[in-house]
């Protein structure tokens, strides 16, 4: 129990540090939100032939961004955290004026849809492939698949995405070139809408699969071969256990164990890569808004997005850590003598 | 090699507890023997042989490592010698949007300004190599220091360093680096490389730490500690050399990560190109101005050529790291691969 509490505390601490770090980073961003908005309002005033009233503009900027330049940063940070925790208030997007929470809330399901499906399909396919390769170790199938896995692993996912987009969407028009669902369909529980979502999501999911493809299969293969050579497996065979039991409980379980943590951390990596991916596929998820927010210096939105990414990662790692002891009883305690 | 140095220096003062003169004489003899047989040049060669030549000779036996090393060497030559041989591309050297394999002077065609693609590819390589080098040195150096110190020292130092590592590991890498790059807008490839490698050291640091945890319990480390060898020396001479294969594998992975991310960000136009040639910038221009996606028969060659270069380079790095992994994780380091005889052979 003590271990779980410590892990939980560590996760919360990490999250706070990450948020604080990004908070400071964004304040240091040149052409930050305050400067930029001030400049825009001055330009507007000059454009409409008025004399810009600096006092008034400063007050307006303060109200709209919620940033008071006179307050020290730690008080602002405290207030920011208080708003998030007590009122789920992440501020408002400078550009669109919508609450950041709403923007993220609507964009999130799409990113999660693409990432989780991509990761699950990719991971399952990799594990099955790796196991089969290990079973036929040394055969022509094994060496052929190894080469394919290495080649696929070498293709950066965005290159894969661009090639798929160029041929499957633009040339052969099998898939739409962007968007999340058909413009004519109404979001809801209808078959046309669901098919449209699948059709639009297919390419992003396929290139998400590409991200980790090959690498996991090769390590699964290596793990399987290592386990298959161990003594306890020979004992199991001598005890007359059935092949299926040996394959699943003895080989499979032990070979997947080292990959488990990688799966949880991979989830975070895939969310991160969605920034590039969703831009290529013009798929308006969280990553797509990140790109926009960065270009426009939309500071509250960017903060919200980074908190979202960090939370996903922290939760993923936490789940991996907390459940690892359950699936691998050997995960030893870390009582070591210090010197 | 490490302990022979210590022997030769300290022999005169070595006094064992209750040791007899005979034992002393034996140590002295062994010390004299070492001192006469190894000159400085010889020692340097042995060190190089142990850390550099032998691993490469062993790695060379695996076809992946062989192909990987060849590809990496090819790109390094392209970025150093190739830049001297191939002139910088000029505008209007050929007709704009010439596709590949039309003329002998421009086998890969031209871009919208009539600059030959193959020259642009060659002149992009140094920037990519610089980014990879900076990223690797930064990530691997930091990982070695943090991982080895945390693993060896243990206790509070370990706890603090590993908490720090965990925090950095959890910070979403790509979003963070994109923000950092947006703040600094660096043009220098070395800076870009370091920023992109910011999130690639924690995993290596953790891996090294767990390796050190097993090595530190070995008898010879305990013996060194009992002899009063300073921690610094133990870490440098007894522990770090054992980690070389891991370090090399991860250096290759880090290089791959940096190149992946850098080209991707240049491709999306996140980074200022500063007028320098770069595979990512080429892809970006082919995509934006060349309309290579909608019309691959017009601008496709411009978009796909840098992509192929990128993929081949990453493939070289991956093959290298896999070959190394295969060779070194079997823990059977072929003795015949060494050119210098083993210590035991020499003493016999």
PDB file of N, CA and C in Angstrom, chain A residues 214-246:
ATOM      1  N   UNK A 214       7.083  -2.969 -36.551  1.00  0.00           N
ATOM      2  CA  UNK A 214       8.389  -3.553 -36.766  1.00  0.00           C
ATOM      3  C   UNK A 214       9.175  -3.620 -35.479  1.00  0.00           C
ATOM      4  N   UNK A 215       9.363  -2.476 -34.819  1.00  0.00           N
ATOM      5  CA  UNK A 215      10.180  -2.449 -33.615  1.00  0.00           C
ATOM      6  C   UNK A 215       9.659  -3.404 -32.557  1.00  0.00           C
ATOM      7  N   UNK A 216       8.349  -3.279 -32.264  1.00  0.00           N
ATOM      8  CA  UNK A 216       7.769  -4.141 -31.238  1.00  0.00           C
ATOM      9  C   UNK A 216       7.808  -5.599 -31.665  1.00  0.00           C
ATOM     10  N   UNK A 217       7.541  -5.853 -32.945  1.00  0.00           N
ATOM     11  CA  UNK A 217       7.556  -7.239 -33.422  1.00  0.00           C
ATOM     12  C   UNK A 217       8.935  -7.850 -33.216  1.00  0.00           C
ATOM     13  N   UNK A 218       9.974  -7.072 -33.520  1.00  0.00           N
ATOM     14  CA  UNK A 218      11.334  -7.604 -33.374  1.00  0.00           C
ATOM     15  C   UNK A 218      11.666  -7.865 -31.914  1.00  0.00           C
ATOM     16  N   UNK A 219      11.235  -6.949 -31.012  1.00  0.00           N
ATOM     17  CA  UNK A 219      11.577  -7.226 -29.610  1.00  0.00           C
ATOM     18  C   UNK A 219      10.743  -8.386 -29.078  1.00  0.00           C
ATOM     19  N   UNK A 220       9.485  -8.507 -29.551  1.00  0.00           N
ATOM     20  CA  UNK A 220       8.664  -9.656 -29.135  1.00  0.00           C
ATOM     21  C   UNK A 220       9.332 -10.953 -29.586  1.00  0.00           C
ATOM     22  N   UNK A 221       9.831 -10.950 -30.810  1.00  0.00           N
ATOM     23  CA  UNK A 221      10.511 -12.128 -31.337  1.00  0.00           C
ATOM     24  C   UNK A 221      11.706 -12.486 -30.459  1.00  0.00           C
ATOM     25  N   UNK A 222      12.514 -11.450 -30.141  1.00  0.00           N
ATOM     26  CA  UNK A 222      13.690 -11.679 -29.305  1.00  0.00           C
ATOM     27  C   UNK A 222      13.313 -12.226 -27.940  1.00  0.00           C
ATOM     28  N   UNK A 223      12.274 -11.626 -27.320  1.00  0.00           N
ATOM     29  CA  UNK A 223      11.844 -12.086 -25.998  1.00  0.00           C
ATOM     30  C   UNK A 223      11.387 -13.532 -26.044  1.00  0.00           C
ATOM     31  N   UNK A 224      10.582 -13.861 -27.074  1.00  0.00           N
ATOM     32  CA  UNK A 224      10.060 -15.223 -27.193  1.00  0.00           C
ATOM     33  C   UNK A 224      11.215 -16.214 -27.300  1.00  0.00           C
ATOM     34  N   UNK A 225      12.188 -15.888 -28.149  1.00  0.00           N
ATOM     35  CA  UNK A 225      13.297 -16.820 -28.357  1.00  0.00           C
ATOM     36  C   UNK A 225      14.078 -17.003 -27.069  1.00  0.00           C
ATOM     37  N   UNK A 226      14.250 -15.899 -26.339  1.00  0.00           N
ATOM     38  CA  UNK A 226      14.985 -15.989 -25.082  1.00  0.00           C
ATOM     39  C   UNK A 226      14.261 -16.897 -24.094  1.00  0.00           C
ATOM     40  N   UNK A 227      12.911 -16.692 -23.999  1.00  0.00           N
ATOM     41  CA  UNK A 227      12.130 -17.493 -23.063  1.00  0.00           C
ATOM     42  C   UNK A 227      12.134 -18.959 -23.484  1.00  0.00           C
ATOM     43  N   UNK A 228      12.042 -19.177 -24.816  1.00  0.00           N
ATOM     44  CA  UNK A 228      11.945 -20.552 -25.304  1.00  0.00           C
ATOM     45  C   UNK A 228      13.210 -21.343 -25.008  1.00  0.00           C
ATOM     46  N   UNK A 229      14.321 -20.652 -24.820  1.00  0.00           N
ATOM     47  CA  UNK A 229      15.564 -21.368 -24.542  1.00  0.00           C
ATOM     48  C   UNK A 229      15.795 -21.615 -23.061  1.00  0.00           C
ATOM     49  N   UNK A 230      14.875 -21.171 -22.204  1.00  0.00           N
ATOM     50  CA  UNK A 230      15.175 -21.238 -20.774  1.00  0.00           C
ATOM     51  C   UNK A 230      14.833 -22.608 -20.192  1.00  0.00           C
ATOM     52  N   UNK A 231      15.438 -22.872 -19.047  1.00  0.00           N
ATOM     53  CA  UNK A 231      15.323 -24.212 -18.461  1.00  0.00           C
ATOM     54  C   UNK A 231      13.922 -24.526 -17.970  1.00  0.00           C
ATOM     55  N   UNK A 232      13.252 -23.516 -17.389  1.00  0.00           N
ATOM     56  CA  UNK A 232      11.940 -23.838 -16.812  1.00  0.00           C
ATOM     57  C   UNK A 232      10.955 -24.259 -17.883  1.00  0.00           C
ATOM     58  N   UNK A 233      11.238 -23.842 -19.119  1.00  0.00           N
ATOM     59  CA  UNK A 233      10.349 -24.265 -20.203  1.00  0.00           C
ATOM     60  C   UNK A 233      10.554 -25.747 -20.496  1.00  0.00           C
ATOM     61  N   UNK A 234      11.799 -26.176 -20.416  1.00  0.00           N
ATOM     62  CA  UNK A 234      12.065 -27.603 -20.633  1.00  0.00           C
ATOM     63  C   UNK A 234      11.380 -28.419 -19.534  1.00  0.00           C
ATOM     64  N   UNK A 235      11.461 -27.880 -18.310  1.00  0.00           N
ATOM     65  CA  UNK A 235      10.796 -28.563 -17.199  1.00  0.00           C
ATOM     66  C   UNK A 235       9.297 -28.655 -17.455  1.00  0.00           C
ATOM     67  N   UNK A 236       8.727 -27.545 -17.926  1.00  0.00           N
ATOM     68  CA  UNK A 236       7.293 -27.534 -18.194  1.00  0.00           C
ATOM     69  C   UNK A 236       6.944 -28.596 -19.231  1.00  0.00           C
ATOM     70  N   UNK A 237       7.806 -28.720 -20.227  1.00  0.00           N
ATOM     71  CA  UNK A 237       7.536 -29.695 -21.275  1.00  0.00           C
ATOM     72  C   UNK A 237       7.660 -31.109 -20.711  1.00  0.00           C
ATOM     73  N   UNK A 238       8.655 -31.296 -19.850  1.00  0.00           N
ATOM     74  CA  UNK A 238       8.846 -32.620 -19.253  1.00  0.00           C
ATOM     75  C   UNK A 238       7.687 -32.988 -18.334  1.00  0.00           C
ATOM     76  N   UNK A 239       7.089 -31.948 -17.732  1.00  0.00           N
ATOM     77  CA  UNK A 239       5.944 -32.224 -16.865  1.00  0.00           C
ATOM     78  C   UNK A 239       4.726 -32.626 -17.686  1.00  0.00           C
ATOM     79  N   UNK A 240       4.831 -32.495 -18.999  1.00  0.00           N
ATOM     80  CA  UNK A 240       3.741 -32.929 -19.861  1.00  0.00           C
ATOM     81  C   UNK A 240       2.635 -31.905 -19.992  1.00  0.00           C
ATOM     82  N   UNK A 241       2.936 -30.615 -19.765  1.00  0.00           N
ATOM     83  CA  UNK A 241       1.910 -29.594 -19.936  1.00  0.00           C
ATOM     84  C   UNK A 241       1.565 -29.466 -21.421  1.00  0.00           C
ATOM     85  N   UNK A 242       0.326 -29.059 -21.675  1.00  0.00           N
ATOM     86  CA  UNK A 242      -0.110 -28.971 -23.069  1.00  0.00           C
ATOM     87  C   UNK A 242       0.605 -27.821 -23.773  1.00  0.00           C
ATOM     88  N   UNK A 243       0.721 -27.940 -25.088  1.00  0.00           N
ATOM     89  CA  UNK A 243       1.421 -26.925 -25.869  1.00  0.00           C
ATOM     90  C   UNK A 243       0.761 -25.562 -25.749  1.00  0.00           C
ATOM     91  N   UNK A 244      -0.567 -25.556 -25.747  1.00  0.00           N
ATOM     92  CA  UNK A 244      -1.248 -24.261 -25.711  1.00  0.00           C
ATOM     93  C   UNK A 244      -0.990 -23.576 -24.371  1.00  0.00           C
ATOM     94  N   UNK A 245      -0.953 -24.380 -23.300  1.00  0.00           N
ATOM     95  CA  UNK A 245      -0.687 -23.787 -21.996  1.00  0.00           C
ATOM     96  C   UNK A 245       0.731 -23.219 -21.960  1.00  0.00           C
ATOM     97  N   UNK A 246       1.672 -23.974 -22.521  1.00  0.00           N
ATOM     98  CA  UNK A 246       3.056 -23.488 -22.553  1.00  0.00           C
ATOM     99  C   UNK A 246       3.144 -22.211 -23.386  1.00  0.00           C
TER     100      UNK A 246
END
